CSV table of C-alpha atoms in Angstrom, one decimal:
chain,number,residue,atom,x,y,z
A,1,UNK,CA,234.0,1.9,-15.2
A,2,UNK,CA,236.0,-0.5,-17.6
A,3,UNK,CA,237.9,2.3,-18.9
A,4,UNK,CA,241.1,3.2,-17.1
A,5,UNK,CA,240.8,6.8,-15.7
A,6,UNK,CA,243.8,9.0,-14.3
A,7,UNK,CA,243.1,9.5,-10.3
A,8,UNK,CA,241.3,12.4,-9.1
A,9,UNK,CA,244.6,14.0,-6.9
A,10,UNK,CA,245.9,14.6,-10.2
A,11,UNK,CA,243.3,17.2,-11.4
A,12,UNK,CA,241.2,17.8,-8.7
A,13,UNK,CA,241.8,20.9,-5.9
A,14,UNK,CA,242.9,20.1,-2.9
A,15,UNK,CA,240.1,21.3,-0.3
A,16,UNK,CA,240.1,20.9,3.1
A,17,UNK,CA,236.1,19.5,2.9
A,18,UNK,CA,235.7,19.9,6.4
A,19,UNK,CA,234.2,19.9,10.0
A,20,UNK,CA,235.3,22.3,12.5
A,21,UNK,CA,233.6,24.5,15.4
A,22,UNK,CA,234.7,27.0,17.9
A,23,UNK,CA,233.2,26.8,21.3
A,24,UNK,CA,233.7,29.2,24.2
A,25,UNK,CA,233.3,28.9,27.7
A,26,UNK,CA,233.5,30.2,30.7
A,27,UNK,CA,236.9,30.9,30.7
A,28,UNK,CA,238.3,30.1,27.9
A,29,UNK,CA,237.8,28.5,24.5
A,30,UNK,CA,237.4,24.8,22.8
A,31,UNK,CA,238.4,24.1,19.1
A,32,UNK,CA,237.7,20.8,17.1
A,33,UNK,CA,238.5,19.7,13.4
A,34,UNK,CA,238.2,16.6,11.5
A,35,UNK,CA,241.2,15.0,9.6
A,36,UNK,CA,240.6,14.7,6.5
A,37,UNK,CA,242.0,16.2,3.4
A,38,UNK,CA,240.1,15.4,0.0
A,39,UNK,CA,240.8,15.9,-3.8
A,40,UNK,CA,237.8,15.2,-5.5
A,41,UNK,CA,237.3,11.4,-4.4
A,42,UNK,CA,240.5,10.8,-3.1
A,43,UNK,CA,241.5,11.5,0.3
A,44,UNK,CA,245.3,12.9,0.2
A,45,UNK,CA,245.9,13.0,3.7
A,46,UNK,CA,244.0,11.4,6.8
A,47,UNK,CA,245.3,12.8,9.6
A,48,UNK,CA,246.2,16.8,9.1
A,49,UNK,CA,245.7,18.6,11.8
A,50,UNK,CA,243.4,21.6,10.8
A,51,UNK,CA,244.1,23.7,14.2
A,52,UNK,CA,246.6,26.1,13.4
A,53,UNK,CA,248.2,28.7,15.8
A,54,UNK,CA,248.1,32.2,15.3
A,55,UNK,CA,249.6,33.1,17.9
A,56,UNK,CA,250.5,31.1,22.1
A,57,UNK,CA,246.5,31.8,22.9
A,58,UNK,CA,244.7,32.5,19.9
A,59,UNK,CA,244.4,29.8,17.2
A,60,UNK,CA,242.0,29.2,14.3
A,61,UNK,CA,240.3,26.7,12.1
A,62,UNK,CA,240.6,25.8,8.6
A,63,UNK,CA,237.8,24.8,6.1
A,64,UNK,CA,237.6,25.4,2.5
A,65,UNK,CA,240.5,25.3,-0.3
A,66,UNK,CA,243.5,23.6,1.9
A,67,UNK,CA,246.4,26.0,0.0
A,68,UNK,CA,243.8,29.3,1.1
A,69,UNK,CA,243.4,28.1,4.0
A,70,UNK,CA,246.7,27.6,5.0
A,71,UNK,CA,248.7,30.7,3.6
A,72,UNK,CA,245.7,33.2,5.0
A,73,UNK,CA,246.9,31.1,8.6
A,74,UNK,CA,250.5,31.8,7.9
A,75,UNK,CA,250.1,35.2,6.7
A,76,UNK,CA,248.4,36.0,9.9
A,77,UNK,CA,250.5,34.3,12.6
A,78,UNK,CA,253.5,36.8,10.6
A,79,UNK,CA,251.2,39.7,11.0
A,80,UNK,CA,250.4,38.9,14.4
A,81,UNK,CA,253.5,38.5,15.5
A,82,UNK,CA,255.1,42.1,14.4
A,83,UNK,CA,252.1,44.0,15.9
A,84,UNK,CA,252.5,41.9,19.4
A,85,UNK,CA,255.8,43.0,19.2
A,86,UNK,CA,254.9,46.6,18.5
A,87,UNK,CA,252.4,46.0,21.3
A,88,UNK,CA,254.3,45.0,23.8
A,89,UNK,CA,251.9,42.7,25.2
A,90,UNK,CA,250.4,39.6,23.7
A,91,UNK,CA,247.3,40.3,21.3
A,92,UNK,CA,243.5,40.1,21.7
A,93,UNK,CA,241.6,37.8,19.8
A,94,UNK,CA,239.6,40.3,18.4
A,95,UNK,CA,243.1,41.6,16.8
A,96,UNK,CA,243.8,37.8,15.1
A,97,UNK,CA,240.0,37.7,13.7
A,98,UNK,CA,240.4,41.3,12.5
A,99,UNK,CA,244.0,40.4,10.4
A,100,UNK,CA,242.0,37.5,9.2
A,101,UNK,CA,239.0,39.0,8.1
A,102,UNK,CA,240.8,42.3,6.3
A,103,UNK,CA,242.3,39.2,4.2
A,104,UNK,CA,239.5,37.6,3.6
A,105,UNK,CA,237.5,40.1,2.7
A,106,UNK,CA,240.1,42.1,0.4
A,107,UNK,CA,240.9,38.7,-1.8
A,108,UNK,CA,236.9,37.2,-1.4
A,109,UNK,CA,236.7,37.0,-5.3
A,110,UNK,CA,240.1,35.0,-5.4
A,111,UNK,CA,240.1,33.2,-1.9
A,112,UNK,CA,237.8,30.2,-0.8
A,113,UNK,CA,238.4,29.5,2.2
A,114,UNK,CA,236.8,30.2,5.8
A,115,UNK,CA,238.2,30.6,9.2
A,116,UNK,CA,237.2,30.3,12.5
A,117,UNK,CA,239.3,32.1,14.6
A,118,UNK,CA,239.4,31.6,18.6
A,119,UNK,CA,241.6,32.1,21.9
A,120,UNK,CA,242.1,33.7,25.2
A,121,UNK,CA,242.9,37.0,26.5
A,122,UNK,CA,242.9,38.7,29.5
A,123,UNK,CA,240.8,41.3,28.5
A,124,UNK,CA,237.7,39.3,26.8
A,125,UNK,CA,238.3,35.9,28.4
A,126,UNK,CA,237.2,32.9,26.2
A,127,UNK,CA,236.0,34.3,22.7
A,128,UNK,CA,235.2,32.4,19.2
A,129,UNK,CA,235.1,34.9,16.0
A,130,UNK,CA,233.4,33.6,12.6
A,131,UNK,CA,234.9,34.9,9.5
A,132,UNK,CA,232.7,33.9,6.4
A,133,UNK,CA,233.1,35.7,3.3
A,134,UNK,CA,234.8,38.5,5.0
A,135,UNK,CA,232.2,39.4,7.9
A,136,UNK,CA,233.4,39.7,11.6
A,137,UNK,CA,231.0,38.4,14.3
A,138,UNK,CA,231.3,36.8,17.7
A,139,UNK,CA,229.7,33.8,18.5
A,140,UNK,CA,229.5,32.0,22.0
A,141,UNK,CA,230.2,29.2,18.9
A,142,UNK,CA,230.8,28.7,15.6
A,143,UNK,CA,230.4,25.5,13.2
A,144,UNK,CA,231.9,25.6,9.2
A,145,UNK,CA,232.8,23.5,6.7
A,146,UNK,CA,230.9,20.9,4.3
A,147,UNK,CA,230.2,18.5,7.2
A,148,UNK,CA,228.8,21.5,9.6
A,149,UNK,CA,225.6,21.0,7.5
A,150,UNK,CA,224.4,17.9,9.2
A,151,UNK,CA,225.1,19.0,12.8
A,152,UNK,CA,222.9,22.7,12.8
A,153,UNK,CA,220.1,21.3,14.8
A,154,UNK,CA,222.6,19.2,17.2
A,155,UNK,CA,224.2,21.9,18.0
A,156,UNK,CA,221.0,24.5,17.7
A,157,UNK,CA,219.6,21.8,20.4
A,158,UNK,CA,222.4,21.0,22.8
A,159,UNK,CA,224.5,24.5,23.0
A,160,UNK,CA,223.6,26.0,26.4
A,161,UNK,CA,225.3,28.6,28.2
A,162,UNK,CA,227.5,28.1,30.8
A,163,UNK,CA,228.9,24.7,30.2
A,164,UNK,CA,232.3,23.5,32.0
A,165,UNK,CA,235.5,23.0,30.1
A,166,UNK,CA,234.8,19.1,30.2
A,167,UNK,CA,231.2,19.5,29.2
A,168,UNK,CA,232.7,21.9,26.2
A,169,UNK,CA,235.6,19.1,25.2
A,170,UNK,CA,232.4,16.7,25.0
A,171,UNK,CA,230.5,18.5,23.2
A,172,UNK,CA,232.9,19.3,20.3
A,173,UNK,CA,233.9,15.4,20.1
A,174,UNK,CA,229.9,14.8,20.1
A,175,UNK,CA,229.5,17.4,17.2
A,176,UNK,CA,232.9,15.8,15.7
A,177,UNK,CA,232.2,12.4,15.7
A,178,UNK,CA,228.5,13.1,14.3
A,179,UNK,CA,229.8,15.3,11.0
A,180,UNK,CA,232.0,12.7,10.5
A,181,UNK,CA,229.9,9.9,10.3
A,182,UNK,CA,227.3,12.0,7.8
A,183,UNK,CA,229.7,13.9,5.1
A,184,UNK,CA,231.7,12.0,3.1
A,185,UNK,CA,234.4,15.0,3.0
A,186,UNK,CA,235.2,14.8,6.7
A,187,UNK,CA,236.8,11.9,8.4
A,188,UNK,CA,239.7,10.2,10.5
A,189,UNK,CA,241.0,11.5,13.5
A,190,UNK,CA,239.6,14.4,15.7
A,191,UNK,CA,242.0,17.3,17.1
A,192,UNK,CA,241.1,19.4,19.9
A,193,UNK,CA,242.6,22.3,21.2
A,194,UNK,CA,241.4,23.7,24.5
A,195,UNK,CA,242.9,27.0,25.7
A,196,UNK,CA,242.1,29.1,29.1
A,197,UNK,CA,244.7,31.3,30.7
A,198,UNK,CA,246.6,28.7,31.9
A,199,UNK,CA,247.7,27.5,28.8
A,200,UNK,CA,247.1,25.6,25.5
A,201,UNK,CA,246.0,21.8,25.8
A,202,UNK,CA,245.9,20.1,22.3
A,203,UNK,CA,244.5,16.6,22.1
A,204,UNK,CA,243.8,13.9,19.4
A,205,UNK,CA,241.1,11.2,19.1
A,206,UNK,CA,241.7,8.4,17.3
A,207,UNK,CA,238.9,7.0,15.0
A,208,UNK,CA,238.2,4.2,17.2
A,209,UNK,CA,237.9,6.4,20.3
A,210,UNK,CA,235.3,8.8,18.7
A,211,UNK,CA,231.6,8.8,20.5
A,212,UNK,CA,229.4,6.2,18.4
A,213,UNK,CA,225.2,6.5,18.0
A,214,UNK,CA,222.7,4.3,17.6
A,215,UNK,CA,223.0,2.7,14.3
A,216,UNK,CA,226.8,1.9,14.7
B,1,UNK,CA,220.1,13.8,-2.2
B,2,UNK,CA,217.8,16.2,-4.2
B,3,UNK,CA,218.5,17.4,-7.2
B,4,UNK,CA,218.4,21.0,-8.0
B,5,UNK,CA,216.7,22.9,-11.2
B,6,UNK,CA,218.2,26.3,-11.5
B,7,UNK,CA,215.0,28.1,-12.5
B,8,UNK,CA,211.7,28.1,-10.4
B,9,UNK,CA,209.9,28.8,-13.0
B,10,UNK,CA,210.5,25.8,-14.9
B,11,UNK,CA,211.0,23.8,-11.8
B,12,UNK,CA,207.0,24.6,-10.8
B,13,UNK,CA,205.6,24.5,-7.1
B,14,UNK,CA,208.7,22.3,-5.6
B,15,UNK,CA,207.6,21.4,-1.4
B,16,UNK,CA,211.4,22.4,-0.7
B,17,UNK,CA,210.6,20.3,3.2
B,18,UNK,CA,211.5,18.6,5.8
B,19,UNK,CA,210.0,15.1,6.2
B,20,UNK,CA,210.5,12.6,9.1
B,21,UNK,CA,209.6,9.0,10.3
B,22,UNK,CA,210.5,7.4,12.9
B,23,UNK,CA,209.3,3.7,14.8
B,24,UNK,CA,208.8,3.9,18.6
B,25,UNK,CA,207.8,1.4,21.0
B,26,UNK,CA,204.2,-0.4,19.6
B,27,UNK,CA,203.9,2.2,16.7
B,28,UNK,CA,205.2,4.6,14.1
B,29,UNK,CA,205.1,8.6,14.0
B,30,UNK,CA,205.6,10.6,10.8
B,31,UNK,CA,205.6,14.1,10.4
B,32,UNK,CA,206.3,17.2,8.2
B,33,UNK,CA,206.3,21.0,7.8
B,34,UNK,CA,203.7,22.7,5.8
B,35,UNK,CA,205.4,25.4,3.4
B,36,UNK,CA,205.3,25.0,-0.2
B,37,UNK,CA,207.5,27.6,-2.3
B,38,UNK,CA,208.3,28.7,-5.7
B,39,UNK,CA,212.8,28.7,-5.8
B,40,UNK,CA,212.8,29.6,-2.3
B,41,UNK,CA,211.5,33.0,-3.1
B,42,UNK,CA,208.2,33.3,-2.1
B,43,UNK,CA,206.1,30.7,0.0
B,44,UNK,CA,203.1,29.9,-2.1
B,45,UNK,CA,201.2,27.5,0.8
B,46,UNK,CA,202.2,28.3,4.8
B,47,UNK,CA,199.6,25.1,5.2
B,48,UNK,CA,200.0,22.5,3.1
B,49,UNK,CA,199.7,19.0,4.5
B,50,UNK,CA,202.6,16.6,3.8
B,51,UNK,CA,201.6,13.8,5.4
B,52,UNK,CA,198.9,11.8,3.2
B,53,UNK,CA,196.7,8.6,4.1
B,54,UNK,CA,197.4,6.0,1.7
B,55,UNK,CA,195.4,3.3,3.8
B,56,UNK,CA,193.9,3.6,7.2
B,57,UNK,CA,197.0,2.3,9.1
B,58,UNK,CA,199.7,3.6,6.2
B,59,UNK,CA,200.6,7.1,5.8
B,60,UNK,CA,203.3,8.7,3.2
B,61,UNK,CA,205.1,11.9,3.2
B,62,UNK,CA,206.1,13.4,0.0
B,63,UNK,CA,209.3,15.3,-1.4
B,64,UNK,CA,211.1,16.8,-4.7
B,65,UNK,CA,208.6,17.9,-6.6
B,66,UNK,CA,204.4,18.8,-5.5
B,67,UNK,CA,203.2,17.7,-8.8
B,68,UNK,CA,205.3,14.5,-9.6
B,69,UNK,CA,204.3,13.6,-5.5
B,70,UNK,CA,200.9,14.4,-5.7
B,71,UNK,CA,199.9,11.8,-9.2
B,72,UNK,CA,202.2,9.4,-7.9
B,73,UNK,CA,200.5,9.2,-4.5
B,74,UNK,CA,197.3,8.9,-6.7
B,75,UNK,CA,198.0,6.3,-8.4
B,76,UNK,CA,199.5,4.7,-5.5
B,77,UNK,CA,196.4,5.1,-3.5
B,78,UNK,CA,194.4,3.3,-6.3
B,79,UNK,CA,196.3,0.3,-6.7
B,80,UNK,CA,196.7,-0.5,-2.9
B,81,UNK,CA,193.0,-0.1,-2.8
B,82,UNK,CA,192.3,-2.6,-5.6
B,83,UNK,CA,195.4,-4.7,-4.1
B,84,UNK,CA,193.9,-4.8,-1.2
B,85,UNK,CA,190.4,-5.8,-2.4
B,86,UNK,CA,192.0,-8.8,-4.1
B,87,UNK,CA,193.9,-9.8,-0.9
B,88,UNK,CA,190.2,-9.1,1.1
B,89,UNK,CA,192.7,-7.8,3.6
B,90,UNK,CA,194.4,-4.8,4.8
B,91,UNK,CA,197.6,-3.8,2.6
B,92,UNK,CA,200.7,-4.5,4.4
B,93,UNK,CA,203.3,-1.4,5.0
B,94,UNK,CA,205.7,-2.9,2.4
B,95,UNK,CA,202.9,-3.6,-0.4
B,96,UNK,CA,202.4,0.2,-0.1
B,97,UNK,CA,206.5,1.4,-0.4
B,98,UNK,CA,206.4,-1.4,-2.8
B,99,UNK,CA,203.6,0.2,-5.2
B,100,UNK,CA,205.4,3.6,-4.9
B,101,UNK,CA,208.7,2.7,-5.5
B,102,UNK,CA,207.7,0.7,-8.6
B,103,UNK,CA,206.1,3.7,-9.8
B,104,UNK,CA,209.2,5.8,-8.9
B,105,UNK,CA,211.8,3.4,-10.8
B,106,UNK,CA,210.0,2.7,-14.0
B,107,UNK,CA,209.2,6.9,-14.6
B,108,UNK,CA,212.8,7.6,-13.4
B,109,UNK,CA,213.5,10.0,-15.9
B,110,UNK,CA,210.4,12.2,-15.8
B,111,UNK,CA,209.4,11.9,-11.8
B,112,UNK,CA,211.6,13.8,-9.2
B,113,UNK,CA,209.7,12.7,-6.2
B,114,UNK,CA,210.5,10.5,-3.5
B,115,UNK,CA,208.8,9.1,0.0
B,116,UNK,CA,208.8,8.4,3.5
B,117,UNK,CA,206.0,5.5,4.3
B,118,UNK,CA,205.4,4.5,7.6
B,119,UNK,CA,202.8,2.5,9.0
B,120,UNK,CA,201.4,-0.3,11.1
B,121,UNK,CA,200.6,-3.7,9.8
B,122,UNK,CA,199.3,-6.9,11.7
B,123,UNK,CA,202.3,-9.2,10.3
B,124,UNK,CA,204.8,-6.8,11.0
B,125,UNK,CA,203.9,-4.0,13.5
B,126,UNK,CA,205.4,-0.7,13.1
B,127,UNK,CA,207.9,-0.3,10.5
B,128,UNK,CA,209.0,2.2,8.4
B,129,UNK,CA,210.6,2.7,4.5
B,130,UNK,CA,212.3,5.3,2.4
B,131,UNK,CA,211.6,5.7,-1.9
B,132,UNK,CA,214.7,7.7,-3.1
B,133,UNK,CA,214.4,9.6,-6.2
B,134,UNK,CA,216.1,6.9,-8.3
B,135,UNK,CA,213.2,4.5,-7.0
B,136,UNK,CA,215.6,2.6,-4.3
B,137,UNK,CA,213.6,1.1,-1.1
B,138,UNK,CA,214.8,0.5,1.9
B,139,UNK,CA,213.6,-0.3,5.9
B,140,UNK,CA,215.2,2.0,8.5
B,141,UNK,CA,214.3,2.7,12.4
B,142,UNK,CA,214.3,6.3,11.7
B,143,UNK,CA,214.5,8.1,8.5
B,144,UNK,CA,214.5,12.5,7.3
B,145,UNK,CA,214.0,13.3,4.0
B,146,UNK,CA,213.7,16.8,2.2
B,147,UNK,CA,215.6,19.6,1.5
B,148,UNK,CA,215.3,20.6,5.8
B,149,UNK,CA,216.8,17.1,6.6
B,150,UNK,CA,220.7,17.8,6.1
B,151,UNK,CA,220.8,20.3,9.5
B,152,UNK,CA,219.2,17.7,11.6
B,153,UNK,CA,221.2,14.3,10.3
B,154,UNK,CA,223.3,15.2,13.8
B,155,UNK,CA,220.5,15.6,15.8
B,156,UNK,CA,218.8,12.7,14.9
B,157,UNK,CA,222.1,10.6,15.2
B,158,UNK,CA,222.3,11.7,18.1
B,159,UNK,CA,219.4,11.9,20.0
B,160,UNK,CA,217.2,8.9,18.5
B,161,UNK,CA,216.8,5.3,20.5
B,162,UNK,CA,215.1,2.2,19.5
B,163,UNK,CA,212.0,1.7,21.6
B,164,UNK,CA,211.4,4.7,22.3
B,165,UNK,CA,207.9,5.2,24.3
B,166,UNK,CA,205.2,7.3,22.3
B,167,UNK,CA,205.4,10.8,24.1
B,168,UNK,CA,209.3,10.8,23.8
B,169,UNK,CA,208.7,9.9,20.2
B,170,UNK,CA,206.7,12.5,19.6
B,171,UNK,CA,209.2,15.4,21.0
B,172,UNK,CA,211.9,13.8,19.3
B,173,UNK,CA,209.7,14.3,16.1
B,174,UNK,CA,208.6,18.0,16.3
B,175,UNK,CA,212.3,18.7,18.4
B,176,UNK,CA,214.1,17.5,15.0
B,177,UNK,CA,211.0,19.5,13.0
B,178,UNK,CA,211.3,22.5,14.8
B,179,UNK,CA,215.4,22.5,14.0
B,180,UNK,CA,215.1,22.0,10.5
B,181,UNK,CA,212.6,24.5,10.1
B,182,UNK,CA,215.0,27.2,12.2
B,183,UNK,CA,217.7,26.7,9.8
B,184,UNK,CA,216.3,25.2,6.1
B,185,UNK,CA,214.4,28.6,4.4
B,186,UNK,CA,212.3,26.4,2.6
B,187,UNK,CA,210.8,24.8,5.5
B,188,UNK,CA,208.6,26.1,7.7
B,189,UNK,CA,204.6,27.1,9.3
B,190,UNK,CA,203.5,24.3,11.4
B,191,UNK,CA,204.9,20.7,12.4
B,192,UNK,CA,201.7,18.0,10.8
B,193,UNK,CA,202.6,14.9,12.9
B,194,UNK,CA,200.3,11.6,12.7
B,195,UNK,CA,201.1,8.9,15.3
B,196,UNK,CA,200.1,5.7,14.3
B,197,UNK,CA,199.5,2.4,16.0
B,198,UNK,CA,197.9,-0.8,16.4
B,199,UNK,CA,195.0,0.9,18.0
B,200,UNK,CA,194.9,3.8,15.5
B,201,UNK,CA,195.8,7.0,13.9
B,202,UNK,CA,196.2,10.1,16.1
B,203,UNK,CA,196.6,13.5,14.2
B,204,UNK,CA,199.3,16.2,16.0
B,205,UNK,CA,199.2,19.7,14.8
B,206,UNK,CA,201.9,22.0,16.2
B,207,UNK,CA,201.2,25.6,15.4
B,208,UNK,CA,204.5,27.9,14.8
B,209,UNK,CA,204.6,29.6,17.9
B,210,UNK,CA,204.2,26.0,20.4
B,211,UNK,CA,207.4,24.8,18.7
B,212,UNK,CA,210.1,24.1,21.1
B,213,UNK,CA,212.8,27.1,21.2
B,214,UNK,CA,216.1,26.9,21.2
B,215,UNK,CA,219.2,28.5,23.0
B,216,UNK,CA,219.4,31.9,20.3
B,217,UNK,CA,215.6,32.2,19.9
């Protein structure tokens, strides 16, 4: 403690240390992510936005190793784009989780970082794909990240089928703002990004906005 | 936060649980799981009772290691009874955390064990306190402990409100049980929940297959 010691952004990795879940319903899809960006104990950025686009109706979620994360999102949204094009038409979701999963999967021993991928399209409607170590599933939702730990049973307890868009948009914030409060690696603002087949909404909520529970 | 030893062999019988107190309206409850394994791998009691008397209005729940738990609950149990023979009156809740946390601090480096006491005293009504492994003591309203306890910090965030009455108590209790156990593979068999008030100690046993379900079971 008395000794002066260099600050932990200049040795430490740069991970996303996260909270973000997927939720669909009926038509369409809800995504939510935290802020925060940690290296070791020092938070390097406070408000990036962890929603990424991979293509008008299909983004995805970032959690894990913040460079992984990021190029895996990049390298997608390029690939993406070239087979929409061959295509003709705009591309399932399934497609975007697939691109992202071959990635994953190939590089797992050299990549750490996991992404939830969801969107719209006309064929499936609302659909949420988890892509953890490689696998391909769909989920009616998905949770990941370090903070997703602390909100299994909330969302375990509260998920139900069939909930409206608002209800959805609540319950992301809900799941959000309780992460947040719990691990230390996931803070500041929340993002949302609700998309149906009208369009893409994105939202943020500020800090001071954010649900609060009983002991706040 | 537990710690983790790599090897279960060296680590022994560890209760790898989900613990929970929490104070309602007039009186406490505080419950458990039963499973006690060996590194996760194989469950070596699908019964074991968490939830020990201390006093007849002050229950504990143990965590971290059986063996540290179960002699430092012993000892425990002696001195509150001899405390509360000099006192010729019933221990207060905070005499027994007290008694535990002192012998959690001063055998720091050997003990990994730590506790959730809850109880009912005539100076203080319900209340409820938390020994960490380090020995720290605190008060809280509502308090998880155990390896189960990080999946249901949002649930119990959530869905927990001062003054609660004793039935909604109770299904908060086995609700936030019954999640830990779905997700935590160390936790598991049946919810022991003992409610606990000025009147007296009620004993709830919820076998596996009465625990609430939830939307993908």
């Amino acid at each position: 403690m008395l000794e002066e010691t260099a600050p932990e952004w200049l040795s430490e990795e740069v991970k996303t240390g996260t909270t973000i879940i997927a939720i669909e319903f009926n038509g369409g899809v809800v995504l939510g992510s935290d802020s925060r960006v940690s290296a070791g104990a020092s938070v390097v950025n406070r408000v990036m936005n962890k929603l990424s686009p991979l293509h008008d109706k299909i983004y995805c979620a970032l959690s894990g190793s913040a460079a992984d994360a990021q190029t895996i999102a990049e390298i997608v949204n390029y690939q993406l784009d070239v087979h929409s094009t061959e295509i003709g038409e705009d591309p399932q979701v399934r497609s975007a989780a697939t691109l992202v999963r071959n990635i994953s999967y190939k590089y797992k021993e050299e990549l750490s970082a996991h992404l939830i991928v969801a969107g719209w399209d006309r064929r499936g409607g609302g659909q949420v794909f988890a892509t953890l170590n490689g696998l391909l599933t769909r989920q009616p939702f998905a949770v990941g990240g370090s903070g997703s730990l602390y909100v299994y049973g909330f969302v375990d307890a509260e998920y139900h089928r069939g909930m409206s868009r608002k209800e959805s948009q609540q319950f992301v914030v809900n799941t959000l703002s309780l992460a947040m409060n719990r691990d230390g690696s996931s803070g500041g603002v929340a993002y949302i990004v609700t998309i149906d087949e009208h369009g893409t909404e994105e939202k943020v909520i500020l800090g001071n906005q954010l649900p609060t529970f009983f002991d706040q | 936060m537990e710690k983790l030893c790599t090897d279960p062999r060296t680590r022994g019988v560890s209760t790898g649980t989900t613990i929970l107190a929490a104070i309602f309206d007039g009186g406490v409850v505080i419950g458990s799981d039963s499973r006690a394994s060996i590194g996760g791998e194989y469950v070596s009691s699908k019964t074991i009772n968490k939830v020990i008397q201390v006093h007849d209005r002050i229950f504990c729940c143990m965590a971290g290691s059986l063996a540290d738990a179960q002699a430092v609950i012993k000892a425990a149990k002696f001195h509150l009874s001899f405390h509360s023979v000099q006192m010729e009156s019933p221990p207060l809740v905070i005499a027994a955390a007290s008694v535990l946390k002192d012998l959690c601090y001063k055998n720091k480096e050997e003990l990994q064990a730590g506790f959730l006491t809850a109880g009912w005293d005539k100076k203080n009504g319900p209340q409820v306190y938390v020994v960490s492994l380090g020995g720290m003591l605190i008060s809280q309203q509502v308090t998880i402990g155990g390896s189960g306890s990080t999946f249901i910090y949002g649930y119990v965030d959530a869905k927990y409100k001062p003054n609660m009455t004793k039935e909604e108590c109770l299904q908060f209790a086995t609700n936030a049980l019954a999640l830990a156990m779905g997700r935590d593979n160390v936790s598991g068999g049946v919810a022991h929940l003992v409610v606990i008030t000025e009147k007296g100690v009620e004993h709830v046993v919820v076998p596996g297959d009465k625990l609430p379900r939830f939307h993908d079971e």
